[in-house]
Coordinates of C-alpha atoms and ligand atoms in Angstrom, one line a residue:
M1 CA -0.7 5.3 14.6
C2 CA 2.6 5.9 15.6
G3 CA 5.2 7.2 13.8
I4 CA 9.1 6.4 14.3
I5 CA 12.1 7.9 12.7
G6 CA 15.9 7.7 13.6
Y7 CA 18.8 9.7 12.0
V8 CA 22.3 8.9 12.8
G9 CA 25.1 10.4 10.2
K10 CA 27.4 13.1 9.2
K11 CA 25.8 14.5 6.0
N12 CA 22.5 16.3 7.2
N13 CA 20.9 17.7 10.5
A14 CA 19.0 14.9 12.0
L15 CA 16.6 17.5 13.3
D16 CA 15.7 18.8 9.4
V17 CA 15.9 15.3 9.0
I18 CA 13.4 13.7 11.5
I19 CA 11.2 16.7 11.4
E20 CA 10.6 16.2 7.2
G21 CA 10.2 12.1 8.0
L22 CA 7.4 13.2 10.9
L23 CA 5.9 15.4 8.1
R24 CA 5.8 12.2 5.9
L25 CA 4.6 10.2 8.7
E26 CA 1.9 12.6 9.6
Y27 CA -0.7 10.7 7.5
R28 CA -0.8 7.9 10.2
G29 CA -2.8 9.6 12.6
Y30 CA -1.0 11.0 15.9
D31 CA -1.9 13.4 18.7
S32 CA 1.2 14.3 19.9
A33 CA 5.3 14.3 18.8
G34 CA 8.5 14.8 19.9
I35 CA 12.1 14.0 19.1
A36 CA 15.2 13.6 21.0
Y37 CA 18.5 14.5 19.5
V38 CA 22.3 14.7 20.5
K39 CA 24.0 18.3 20.6
D40 CA 27.3 18.7 21.8
G41 CA 27.9 15.5 23.6
L42 CA 23.9 15.8 25.5
L43 CA 20.7 14.9 24.9
N44 CA 17.8 17.0 24.2
I45 CA 14.2 16.0 24.7
E46 CA 11.4 17.7 23.0
K47 CA 7.3 17.2 22.3
E48 CA 4.4 19.1 22.5
K49 CA 0.7 17.8 22.0
G50 CA -1.1 18.2 19.1
K51 CA 0.2 19.2 15.8
I52 CA 4.2 18.4 14.5
A53 CA 3.8 22.0 13.7
N54 CA 3.6 22.9 17.8
L55 CA 6.9 21.2 18.5
K56 CA 8.7 22.2 15.5
E57 CA 8.1 25.8 17.4
K58 CA 9.9 24.9 20.0
L59 CA 13.0 23.8 18.1
D60 CA 16.1 26.1 17.0
F61 CA 16.9 24.5 13.6
N62 CA 20.4 26.3 14.0
D63 CA 21.1 23.5 16.8
K64 CA 23.7 20.5 14.6
S65 CA 22.7 17.2 15.2
N66 CA 24.3 14.1 14.6
L67 CA 22.1 11.4 16.3
G68 CA 18.3 11.6 17.0
I69 CA 15.1 10.3 17.0
G70 CA 11.5 11.2 16.7
H71 CA 7.8 10.0 16.9
T72 CA 4.0 10.7 16.5
R73 CA 2.0 9.3 18.8
W74 CA -1.5 7.8 18.7
A75 CA -2.6 7.5 22.2
T76 CA -3.7 4.3 23.5
H77 CA -2.3 4.3 27.4
G78 CA -2.8 7.5 28.9
E79 CA -3.9 11.0 26.9
P80 CA -2.0 12.7 24.7
N81 CA 0.0 15.5 26.9
Y82 CA 3.8 16.0 27.6
V83 CA 4.5 13.2 29.8
N84 CA 2.9 10.6 28.1
S85 CA 4.7 11.1 24.5
H86 CA 8.1 10.2 23.3
P87 CA 10.3 10.3 23.5
H88 CA 10.7 8.5 27.1
K89 CA 14.1 9.2 29.1
V90 CA 14.9 6.5 32.1
G91 CA 18.3 6.7 33.0
K92 CA 20.8 6.2 30.0
I93 CA 18.1 4.7 27.8
S94 CA 15.7 7.1 25.5
I95 CA 13.2 5.7 23.3
V96 CA 10.8 5.6 20.6
H97 CA 7.9 3.3 20.2
N98 CA 5.3 1.8 18.1
G99 CA 3.0 -1.1 19.1
I100 CA 1.7 -2.2 22.9
I101 CA 3.7 -4.0 25.7
E102 CA 1.3 -6.5 26.5
N103 CA 2.6 -7.4 29.8
Y104 CA 3.7 -3.6 31.4
S105 CA 1.9 -3.7 34.6
E106 CA 3.6 -6.6 36.0
L107 CA 6.5 -5.5 34.4
K108 CA 5.9 -2.3 36.1
E109 CA 5.8 -3.4 39.7
E110 CA 9.0 -4.9 39.5
L111 CA 10.8 -2.2 38.5
I112 CA 9.0 -0.2 41.3
E113 CA 10.0 -2.6 43.7
K114 CA 13.6 -2.1 42.1
G115 CA 13.2 1.6 42.8
Y116 CA 11.9 3.0 39.5
E117 CA 9.4 6.0 39.4
F118 CA 7.1 6.6 36.5
K119 CA 5.8 9.8 35.7
S120 CA 3.5 8.8 32.7
S121 CA 0.8 6.4 32.3
T122 CA 2.6 4.5 29.2
D123 CA 3.8 1.3 28.5
T124 CA 6.5 2.7 26.5
E125 CA 8.0 4.2 29.9
V126 CA 7.9 1.2 31.7
A127 CA 9.8 -0.7 28.4
C128 CA 12.7 2.3 28.7
A129 CA 12.8 1.4 32.4
L130 CA 12.9 -2.2 31.6
L131 CA 15.6 -1.5 29.0
D132 CA 17.7 0.9 31.6
Y133 CA 17.7 -2.0 34.4
I134 CA 18.6 -4.8 32.1
Y135 CA 21.7 -2.2 30.9
S136 CA 22.6 -1.3 34.2
E137 CA 23.4 -4.7 35.1
T138 CA 24.8 -5.9 32.1
N139 CA 26.3 -2.9 30.5
S140 CA 25.6 -4.5 27.3
I141 CA 23.2 -2.8 24.7
E142 CA 23.2 -5.9 22.5
Q143 CA 23.0 -8.0 25.7
T144 CA 20.2 -5.7 27.2
I145 CA 17.8 -6.0 23.9
A146 CA 18.4 -9.8 24.1
I147 CA 17.1 -10.2 27.6
F148 CA 14.5 -7.2 26.6
R149 CA 12.8 -9.2 24.1
E150 CA 12.5 -12.6 26.3
K151 CA 10.8 -10.2 29.1
A152 CA 8.3 -8.0 26.8
R153 CA 5.2 -9.7 25.8
G154 CA 3.4 -7.8 23.0
A155 CA 4.4 -5.4 19.6
Y156 CA 7.2 -3.3 19.3
A157 CA 8.8 -1.3 17.2
L158 CA 11.8 0.3 19.1
G159 CA 14.5 3.2 18.2
I160 CA 16.8 3.6 20.8
I161 CA 19.4 5.9 21.7
V162 CA 21.8 4.7 25.1
D163 CA 24.0 7.8 27.0
D164 CA 27.4 6.0 27.0
D165 CA 27.3 5.7 23.2
Y166 CA 26.0 8.6 20.6
N167 CA 27.5 7.1 18.0
H168 CA 25.2 4.6 17.3
L169 CA 21.4 4.3 16.9
Y170 CA 19.7 0.8 18.0
A171 CA 16.3 -0.5 16.8
V172 CA 14.5 -3.6 17.6
K173 CA 11.2 -5.0 16.1
K174 CA 8.6 -7.0 17.0
D175 CA 5.1 -7.5 14.9
S176 CA 5.3 -3.7 14.5
P177 CA 6.2 -2.0 11.4
L178 CA 10.0 -0.5 11.0
I179 CA 13.0 -0.3 7.9
I180 CA 16.1 0.6 8.1
A181 CA 17.4 2.9 5.8
C182 CA 20.5 3.3 4.0
G183 CA 22.6 6.9 2.9
D184 CA 26.0 7.5 1.9
N185 CA 27.6 8.2 5.4
E186 CA 24.0 8.3 7.1
N187 CA 21.2 5.9 7.9
Y188 CA 18.1 6.1 9.3
I189 CA 15.2 3.8 10.9
A190 CA 11.6 4.8 9.9
S191 CA 8.1 3.4 10.2
D192 CA 8.1 3.1 6.3
V193 CA 10.1 3.9 3.4
P194 CA 8.4 7.0 2.0
A195 CA 9.6 8.6 5.1
I196 CA 12.5 9.1 4.1
L197 CA 12.4 9.1 0.6
K198 CA 13.6 12.6 0.2
Y199 CA 17.2 11.1 1.2
T200 CA 17.4 7.6 0.1
N201 CA 15.2 4.7 -1.8
K202 CA 17.4 2.0 -0.7
Y203 CA 16.3 0.1 2.6
I204 CA 16.9 -3.2 5.2
V205 CA 13.6 -5.0 6.1
L206 CA 13.9 -5.6 10.0
N207 CA 12.2 -9.2 10.3
D208 CA 10.5 -9.9 13.7
G209 CA 12.6 -10.6 16.7
E210 CA 15.5 -8.6 14.9
F211 CA 17.6 -6.0 16.1
A212 CA 20.1 -3.4 14.5
K213 CA 23.2 -1.7 15.7
I214 CA 23.5 1.8 13.0
S215 CA 25.9 4.2 13.1
A216 CA 26.8 6.6 10.4
D217 CA 28.8 4.0 8.0
K218 CA 27.5 0.5 9.4
I219 CA 24.6 -1.1 9.9
L220 CA 24.6 -4.3 12.2
V221 CA 21.6 -6.6 11.7
Y222 CA 20.9 -10.0 14.6
D223 CA 19.0 -12.4 13.9
E224 CA 16.5 -13.5 16.6
N225 CA 19.1 -15.7 18.4
A226 CA 21.4 -12.9 18.6
D227 CA 23.5 -13.9 15.7
L228 CA 25.0 -11.1 12.7
R229 CA 23.1 -12.0 9.5
K230 CA 24.0 -10.7 5.8
V231 CA 21.5 -8.1 5.0
E232 CA 19.6 -7.3 1.8
V233 CA 19.7 -3.6 0.7
K234 CA 16.4 -3.6 -1.1
E235 CA 15.3 -0.3 -3.5
F236 CA 12.1 1.5 -3.1
K237 CA 10.2 1.8 -6.6
G238 CA 7.2 3.7 -5.3
D239 CA 6.6 7.4 -6.6
S240 CA 8.2 10.4 -4.1
N241 CA 5.9 12.1 -5.7
A242 CA 2.7 9.8 -4.1
V243 CA 3.7 12.3 -0.7
E244 CA 3.1 15.2 -2.4
K245 CA -0.3 17.0 -3.0
N246 CA 0.1 18.2 -6.7
G247 CA -2.2 20.9 -6.8
Y248 CA -4.6 19.4 -4.7
D249 CA -6.4 20.7 -1.7
H250 CA -6.2 17.2 -0.1
F251 CA -4.7 14.4 -0.5
M252 CA -8.0 12.7 -0.4
L253 CA -9.1 14.5 -3.7
K254 CA -5.6 13.7 -5.6
E255 CA -6.2 9.5 -4.5
I256 CA -9.8 9.9 -5.5
Y257 CA -8.8 11.2 -8.8
E258 CA -5.8 8.4 -9.0
Q259 CA -8.8 5.7 -9.2
P260 CA -8.8 5.4 -13.1
E261 CA -5.2 4.8 -13.5
V262 CA -5.4 2.8 -10.2
I263 CA -7.4 0.5 -11.5
K264 CA -5.8 0.3 -14.5
A265 CA -2.5 -0.5 -12.8
T266 CA -3.8 -3.5 -10.9
T267 CA -5.6 -5.1 -13.5
L268 CA -3.2 -5.0 -16.0
P269 CA -1.4 -8.2 -15.4
Y270 CA -4.7 -10.0 -15.2
I271 CA -6.5 -8.9 -18.6
E272 CA -3.7 -7.6 -20.7
K273 CA -3.3 -11.0 -22.6
G274 CA -7.5 -11.9 -22.4
V275 CA -8.5 -15.0 -20.4
D276 CA -4.3 -16.4 -20.5
S277 CA -3.3 -13.4 -18.1
L278 CA -6.7 -14.3 -15.6
V279 CA -5.2 -17.4 -15.2
D280 CA -1.6 -17.4 -15.1
N281 CA -1.1 -14.5 -13.3
M282 CA -3.2 -15.4 -10.3
P283 CA -3.3 -18.7 -8.1
D284 CA -4.8 -21.5 -9.1
F285 CA -8.2 -21.2 -7.2
S286 CA -9.8 -24.4 -8.4
K287 CA -9.1 -27.1 -4.9
Y288 CA -11.3 -24.8 -2.6
K289 CA -14.3 -25.2 -1.7
K290 CA -14.6 -22.4 0.4
I291 CA -13.2 -19.0 1.1
D292 CA -13.5 -16.9 4.3
I293 CA -12.4 -13.1 3.8
V294 CA -10.7 -11.4 7.0
A295 CA -10.3 -7.7 7.0
C296 CA -10.7 -4.5 8.8
G297 CA -12.6 -1.0 7.9
S298 CA -12.7 -0.3 4.4
A299 CA -11.2 -3.2 3.2
Y300 CA -13.8 -5.5 5.0
H301 CA -16.3 -3.3 3.1
A302 CA -14.4 -4.5 0.3
G303 CA -14.3 -7.9 1.3
L304 CA -18.3 -7.9 1.9
V305 CA -18.2 -6.6 -2.0
G306 CA -15.9 -9.5 -2.9
K307 CA -18.5 -12.3 -1.2
T308 CA -21.5 -10.8 -3.1
L309 CA -19.1 -11.1 -6.7
I310 CA -17.4 -15.0 -5.7
E311 CA -20.4 -16.0 -4.7
E312 CA -23.0 -15.1 -7.4
F313 CA -20.6 -15.6 -10.3
A314 CA -18.2 -18.4 -9.1
N315 CA -20.4 -19.9 -6.6
V316 CA -18.2 -20.7 -4.0
P317 CA -19.9 -19.7 -0.2
V318 CA -17.6 -17.2 0.9
T319 CA -17.5 -15.6 4.7
V320 CA -16.5 -12.1 5.2
D321 CA -14.8 -11.4 9.1
I322 CA -14.0 -8.4 10.5
A323 CA -10.5 -9.2 11.6
S324 CA -10.6 -8.5 15.3
E325 CA -13.5 -11.0 15.9
Y326 CA -12.1 -13.7 13.6
R327 CA -9.9 -15.3 17.3
Y328 CA -13.5 -15.5 19.1
K329 CA -15.3 -17.6 16.5
K330 CA -15.6 -21.1 15.7
L331 CA -13.4 -21.6 12.5
F332 CA -14.5 -24.2 9.9
L333 CA -10.8 -24.3 8.3
D334 CA -9.3 -26.9 6.7
E335 CA -7.0 -27.6 3.6
E336 CA -9.7 -26.6 0.9
T337 CA -10.4 -23.3 3.0
L338 CA -8.8 -19.9 1.5
V339 CA -8.4 -17.7 3.9
I340 CA -7.9 -14.1 2.5
V341 CA -7.1 -11.6 4.1
V342 CA -7.2 -7.8 2.7
S343 CA -4.9 -5.0 4.0
Q344 CA -3.6 -1.3 2.0
S345 CA -1.5 -1.2 5.0
G346 CA -0.2 -4.7 5.4
E347 CA 0.6 -3.8 8.9
T348 CA -3.2 -3.8 10.3
A349 CA -2.4 -6.0 14.1
D350 CA -5.8 -8.0 13.9
T351 CA -5.7 -8.9 10.4
L352 CA -1.9 -10.2 10.9
A353 CA -3.4 -12.0 13.7
A354 CA -6.0 -13.5 12.0
L355 CA -3.7 -14.6 9.2
K356 CA -1.6 -16.5 11.6
I357 CA -4.1 -18.6 13.0
A358 CA -5.5 -19.0 9.5
K359 CA -2.2 -20.4 8.8
E360 CA -1.9 -22.2 12.3
H361 CA -4.9 -23.9 11.5
G362 CA -3.2 -25.3 8.3
S363 CA -5.3 -23.1 5.6
D364 CA -3.8 -21.3 2.5
T365 CA -4.0 -17.8 2.8
L366 CA -3.9 -15.1 0.0
G367 CA -3.0 -11.2 0.9
I368 CA -4.7 -8.6 -1.0
I369 CA -2.2 -5.6 0.0
N370 CA -1.0 -2.7 -1.4
V371 CA 2.6 -2.0 0.3
V372 CA 4.9 -4.2 -0.5
E373 CA 7.0 -5.9 1.7
S374 CA 4.8 -5.2 4.5
S375 CA 4.3 -7.9 7.2
I376 CA 1.2 -9.4 6.5
A377 CA 2.7 -9.4 2.9
R378 CA 5.4 -11.2 3.6
A379 CA 3.2 -13.5 6.5
A380 CA 0.7 -14.9 3.4
H381 CA 1.5 -17.7 1.3
Q382 CA 0.3 -16.1 -2.1
V383 CA -0.1 -12.5 -2.2
L384 CA -2.1 -10.3 -5.2
Y385 CA -0.8 -6.5 -4.9
T386 CA -3.2 -3.7 -5.2
K387 CA -1.4 -1.1 -7.5
A388 CA -2.7 2.2 -5.6
G389 CA 0.8 3.4 -4.9
A390 CA 1.1 5.3 -1.6
E391 CA -2.0 6.1 0.0
I392 CA -1.8 9.4 2.3
A393 CA -5.0 10.3 3.2
V394 CA -6.6 8.1 6.4
A395 CA -10.1 7.4 4.8
T396 CA -9.1 5.1 1.7
T397 CA -10.3 5.5 -1.4
K398 CA -8.0 4.3 -4.3
A399 CA -6.7 1.3 -2.0
Y400 CA -10.4 -0.1 -1.5
S401 CA -11.2 0.3 -5.1
S402 CA -8.4 -1.4 -6.1
Q403 CA -9.3 -4.2 -3.4
I404 CA -12.4 -4.5 -4.9
A405 CA -10.8 -5.1 -8.6
L406 CA -8.7 -7.5 -7.5
L407 CA -11.9 -9.8 -5.8
S408 CA -13.5 -9.2 -9.0
L409 CA -10.7 -10.8 -10.5
I410 CA -10.4 -14.0 -8.4
A411 CA -14.4 -14.4 -9.3
L412 CA -13.5 -14.1 -12.8
N413 CA -10.8 -16.4 -12.2
I414 CA -12.6 -19.1 -10.3
A415 CA -16.1 -18.5 -12.8
N416 CA -13.8 -19.2 -16.0
N417 CA -14.8 -22.1 -17.6
K418 CA -16.8 -23.2 -14.9
T419 CA -20.1 -20.6 -14.0
M420 CA -18.5 -18.9 -17.0
K421 CA -17.9 -19.2 -20.9
Q422 CA -14.9 -17.7 -22.2
E423 CA -16.6 -15.2 -24.1
E424 CA -18.9 -14.4 -21.1
V425 CA -15.3 -13.8 -19.7
L426 CA -13.6 -11.9 -22.2
E427 CA -16.8 -9.8 -22.4
V428 CA -16.0 -8.7 -18.9
L429 CA -12.2 -8.3 -19.4
K430 CA -13.6 -6.0 -21.9
G431 CA -15.7 -4.1 -19.9
I432 CA -12.4 -3.9 -17.3
R433 CA -10.6 -2.1 -20.1
A434 CA -12.9 0.5 -20.5
L435 CA -13.1 1.2 -16.8
P436 CA -10.8 3.8 -16.6
T437 CA -12.5 5.9 -18.7
Q438 CA -16.0 4.9 -17.5
M439 CA -14.5 6.1 -14.2
Q440 CA -13.0 9.7 -15.5
S441 CA -16.5 10.6 -16.8
V442 CA -18.1 9.5 -12.6
L443 CA -15.0 11.9 -11.6
N444 CA -16.0 15.0 -14.1
E445 CA -19.2 15.7 -12.6
R446 CA -17.7 17.4 -8.8
E447 CA -19.7 20.7 -9.6
H448 CA -22.7 18.1 -9.6
Y449 CA -21.5 16.6 -6.1
K450 CA -20.8 19.8 -4.6
E451 CA -24.1 21.2 -5.3
I452 CA -25.9 18.2 -3.6
A453 CA -23.1 18.3 -0.8
E454 CA -24.0 21.9 0.0
K455 CA -27.9 20.7 0.3
I456 CA -27.3 18.7 3.0
Y457 CA -24.0 18.8 4.4
D458 CA -25.4 20.6 7.5
H459 CA -27.1 17.6 8.8
D460 CA -26.2 15.5 12.0
S461 CA -27.6 12.6 10.6
I462 CA -27.5 11.0 7.4
F463 CA -28.5 7.4 6.1
F464 CA -27.1 5.4 3.4
I465 CA -29.5 2.6 1.9
G466 CA -29.4 -0.3 -0.7
R467 CA -29.6 -3.8 -1.4
D468 CA -27.3 -6.7 -2.2
I469 CA -24.2 -5.1 -3.5
D470 CA -25.5 -1.7 -3.3
Y471 CA -26.0 -2.4 0.8
A472 CA -22.1 -3.3 0.9
L473 CA -21.3 -0.1 -1.1
S474 CA -23.5 1.8 1.2
M475 CA -21.3 0.6 4.3
E476 CA -18.6 1.9 2.7
G477 CA -20.1 4.9 1.5
S478 CA -21.7 5.7 5.6
L479 CA -18.3 4.9 6.9
K480 CA -16.3 7.4 4.6
L481 CA -18.7 10.4 5.2
K482 CA -19.1 9.8 9.3
E483 CA -14.8 9.3 9.6
I484 CA -14.2 12.5 7.6
S485 CA -17.2 14.8 8.2
Y486 CA -18.4 13.7 11.8
I487 CA -21.6 13.0 11.0
N488 CA -23.5 10.5 12.3
S489 CA -24.3 8.0 9.4
Q490 CA -25.9 4.6 9.0
A491 CA -25.9 2.2 6.4
Y492 CA -29.0 -0.3 6.5
A493 CA -30.0 -2.6 4.1
A494 CA -33.1 -1.1 2.2
G495 CA -35.5 -3.6 3.3
E496 CA -34.4 -3.7 6.9
L497 CA -35.2 0.0 7.9
K498 CA -38.6 -0.3 8.4
H499 CA -37.6 -3.1 11.2
G500 CA -36.9 0.1 13.3
T501 CA -34.6 2.4 12.2
I502 CA -37.2 4.1 10.1
S503 CA -38.5 5.8 13.4
L504 CA -35.6 8.2 12.6
I505 CA -36.2 9.5 9.8
E506 CA -37.4 12.8 9.7
E507 CA -38.5 15.9 7.7
G508 CA -35.6 16.4 5.6
T509 CA -33.4 13.5 6.8
P510 CA -31.1 12.9 3.8
V511 CA -31.3 9.6 2.3
I512 CA -28.2 8.0 -0.2
A513 CA -30.5 5.7 -1.7
L514 CA -28.1 3.3 -4.2
V515 CA -30.1 1.4 -6.8
T516 CA -27.7 -0.2 -9.1
E517 CA -29.4 -3.6 -10.0
E518 CA -31.8 -4.0 -12.0
K519 CA -33.3 -7.4 -10.7
I520 CA -33.7 -6.1 -7.4
A521 CA -34.7 -2.2 -8.4
E522 CA -38.3 -2.1 -8.1
K523 CA -37.8 -3.3 -4.4
T524 CA -35.2 -1.0 -3.2
I525 CA -37.5 1.7 -5.1
S526 CA -40.1 0.8 -2.6
N527 CA -38.0 1.0 0.0
I528 CA -37.3 4.5 -0.9
K529 CA -40.7 5.6 -1.4
E530 CA -41.4 4.5 2.3
V531 CA -38.3 7.1 3.8
K532 CA -39.6 9.5 1.3
A533 CA -43.3 9.0 2.7
R534 CA -41.6 10.1 5.8
G535 CA -40.0 13.4 4.5
A536 CA -36.8 12.0 4.1
K537 CA -34.6 14.1 1.2
V538 CA -33.3 11.3 -1.0
I539 CA -30.2 11.2 -3.1
L540 CA -30.6 8.7 -5.8
V541 CA -27.1 7.1 -7.0
A542 CA -28.6 5.0 -9.8
S543 CA -26.9 2.8 -12.3
E544 CA -28.3 4.3 -16.4
N545 CA -29.9 1.2 -16.9
I546 CA -32.1 1.7 -14.5
N547 CA -35.8 2.6 -14.8
I548 CA -36.3 5.4 -12.0
S549 CA -39.4 7.3 -13.6
G550 CA -41.8 8.7 -10.5
D551 CA -41.2 11.3 -7.9
F552 CA -39.1 9.6 -5.5
Y553 CA -36.0 11.2 -5.3
D554 CA -35.2 15.1 -4.7
E555 CA -31.3 14.8 -5.9
L556 CA -30.0 12.0 -9.0
I557 CA -26.6 10.8 -9.6
L558 CA -26.6 8.8 -12.6
V559 CA -23.5 6.1 -12.8
P560 CA -22.4 4.6 -16.5
D561 CA -24.0 0.9 -16.9
A562 CA -21.5 -1.9 -16.6
N563 CA -21.0 -5.4 -15.7
K564 CA -22.0 -6.0 -11.8
L565 CA -18.4 -7.2 -11.6
I566 CA -17.3 -3.8 -12.9
K567 CA -19.8 -1.7 -11.3
P568 CA -19.0 -1.2 -7.9
M569 CA -15.9 0.5 -8.9
L570 CA -18.0 2.9 -10.1
T571 CA -20.6 3.6 -7.8
V572 CA -18.1 4.3 -5.0
I573 CA -17.0 7.1 -7.2
P574 CA -20.0 9.6 -5.8
L575 CA -20.0 8.2 -2.2
Q576 CA -16.8 9.2 -1.7
M577 CA -17.1 12.9 -3.5
L578 CA -20.0 13.6 -1.9
S579 CA -18.3 12.6 1.9
Y580 CA -15.1 14.9 0.8
E581 CA -17.6 18.1 -0.3
I582 CA -19.4 17.7 3.1
A583 CA -16.5 17.5 5.1
K584 CA -15.1 19.9 3.2
L585 CA -17.8 22.4 3.6
R586 CA -18.2 21.2 7.6
G587 CA -14.5 22.7 7.8
C588 CA -12.8 19.5 8.8
D589 CA -9.3 18.1 8.6
I590 CA -10.0 15.8 5.7
D591 CA -6.6 14.2 5.4
K592 CA -6.4 13.3 9.3
P593 CA -9.7 13.1 10.8
K594 CA -9.8 13.4 14.7
N595 CA -8.9 10.3 16.8
L596 CA -8.2 8.1 13.5
A597 CA -5.1 6.4 12.5
K598 CA -3.8 5.1 8.8
S599 CA -2.4 2.0 9.7
V600 CA -3.8 0.5 12.9
T601 CA -0.7 -1.4 14.6
V602 CA -2.5 -2.0 17.7
E603 CA -5.2 -5.0 18.5
Ligands
G6P1 C1 -8.1 1.9 9.7 C2 -7.8 3.1 8.3 C3 -9.1 2.4 7.6 C4 -8.4 1.1 7.0 C5 -8.3 0.3 8.3 C6 -7.9 -1.1 7.7 O1 -9.0 2.1 10.5 O2 -8.4 4.2 9.2 O3 -9.2 3.3 6.6 O4 -9.8 0.8 6.4 O5 -7.4 0.4 9.1 O6 -6.9 -1.1 7.1 P1 -6.1 -1.4 6.2 O7 -4.3 -1.1 6.3 O8 -5.9 -3.3 6.7 O9 -6.6 -1.7 4.6

C-alpha cells in the first residue's frame, strides 16, 4: 500500500534518494508514483501513472536538490491517474499521504465554502487544503499540524513541505506507518526502514499522534501534547541483502527457498534447550480457557492451521476470525481469553483495529509478528516474532510458514505435561530440528513442479480440496494461485464439493487434492474419486506414509512424513511452487500482482 519517502540533506541528491527509496517500497503495491523536490528555490512536482520507471523517465537527475518527498500510491479515493497521484500541492503546502482521512467529505465542503477548489477525487488533496487553510491563519506549521490532528479523522502518515521553509521536512503520523531515519548531515522519512538502508540503518520511531520537524542536522519530535520529546535512535539489525534478489528471477522464489533457514531461525529460541526453552521463552498460557486468533489474508489461513493444531494437541477451544469482520460479531472476551493477532507487516489496519477492540474488552493480546517495532508489535501485550526477515514479494510465503511454526509451538507449549507427555513433546522438538532438511528435499523437486505447471497453467479455473488441516492448507494454496496467476481458484472442504460445487467440474478441470493425514485419507480419497469420475485432472499432494494405491490421480507430489504439528510447513511448499511456476508460465508480474498491496494500511 502507499509508500512514503522524504529527504532533507546536504550530502546526497534528493532525487536519487527518493527514487531509490520508492523502488525499495515497490513491494508494498502501487499504481502511480510521484515526487516533489526543491531546486533553485522552487518546488517541482512530477507524477506518473503506473511504474516508477515511467516517473523516472520524466526526471533529470542532473537536477540537484536538498529537499524532497516521494510517494507510491495504491488508489483508494479516485482512479490511478495523474491528478489523483501524490504529491498534492495546495497553496503553500505539499504533501504525500498514506492512510485515509475518513471525514474528508465534510472537510471538503467546509473548505469549498472558504474558497478552495479541488482537482482530484482524493482525501489527500482535502488534507492538503486543510493544512494550507490552517497555516494561512496561524502562520506556524507546528500549530497547523496540531490543529490538523484535531480536525482530521482517520489514519495518516504525512510527509510535508512548506513553501516558506525549504530547510525543513515535516512529518506527522496516526495509525499509518512512518519512521524517521538519521544520517550524517542528512535525514529521511520513510514508510519502513529497508527503504533507506542503502544510506543508514539508524532510525527513530514516530508514535501515533506525534509530529516531527526535520532539517539536515536536527530532528525535533513533538508528542501528542505538542511537547518536545527526547528521541531514542535505534539501529536496524536486518539484512539489507533481503531487498536484493540474489540471482533469483523473483523475490517470491527467493523467499520460498529461504524457508528452511527462516523456520530454523524462528523455532530455535524455543527448541534449542529442549522443553526448557519451549516453556521459558514463551508466555505462560495456562490461565487461558479459550483463544481467539484474528488476522487477514494468508495470516488468517495460518490461524486456521493453528486452530486445528491447538485444539487437537492442547485441547483448548480456538476461534479464528478475519480481522475486518471481528468488530461486527458478538465477542466473548474476558480475562481467560487470549487474543492472538497474526501479521507479517504488523501494520495491517484491520488487524490493528481488532487488537485494540480485544484490549478494550480486557483480554490479553499476543502478536505473532514479523516486522520488529511495527504498530501491532508495539500495541500488543506480548509478541512472538517470526524471523522471516524482510519479505518483499506481495504474495507471502516464508512469513506464512513461520507463522505456522509459532502457532505449532504454542500448541506444543500448552500441550506439554497436560495433554502430551514430555517424551512426546521431545519427539516433536526433534522433528522440528529435522524440518529444515526435509523442507529442502521438497524444494529440490522444482523440475517436477514445473512439469505439472506446464500441464495445467492455461486453465481458467483450478480447485483445491482437502479435509481438516489439509482444507486450511488448501485455502492458502488457492489464495497463492489466484493472487499471482489471476486464475479463478477455490478451495473446498473435500466432503463439501458434492453439495453444489461439483457441478463446476468439467473434463480436464485441474483439482489439487491434499491428503496428508492417515486417519482421514480414505474419506478424502473417496471425494477425489468423485471428481475424477467427472473428468477432473487430479494433482495429488500426499504424505509419503499414505496408501495411495489406485487409479484416482493424474499427477503425484509426495511430501515427507512428519508429525502433524510439523507437516503443514512441508505440504505448503509444493502449493507455493506450483503457483509460482504457473504464474511464470502465464507471464504474470509475480512479485507485484495487479491491484494487491503487501501492507494494507486502510480498513
Ligand atoms: C495483504 C497481503 C497478504 C497478507 C495480508 C495480511 O492482503 O497481500 O499477503 O496475507 O495483507 O498481511 P499481514 O502483514 O497482516 O500479515
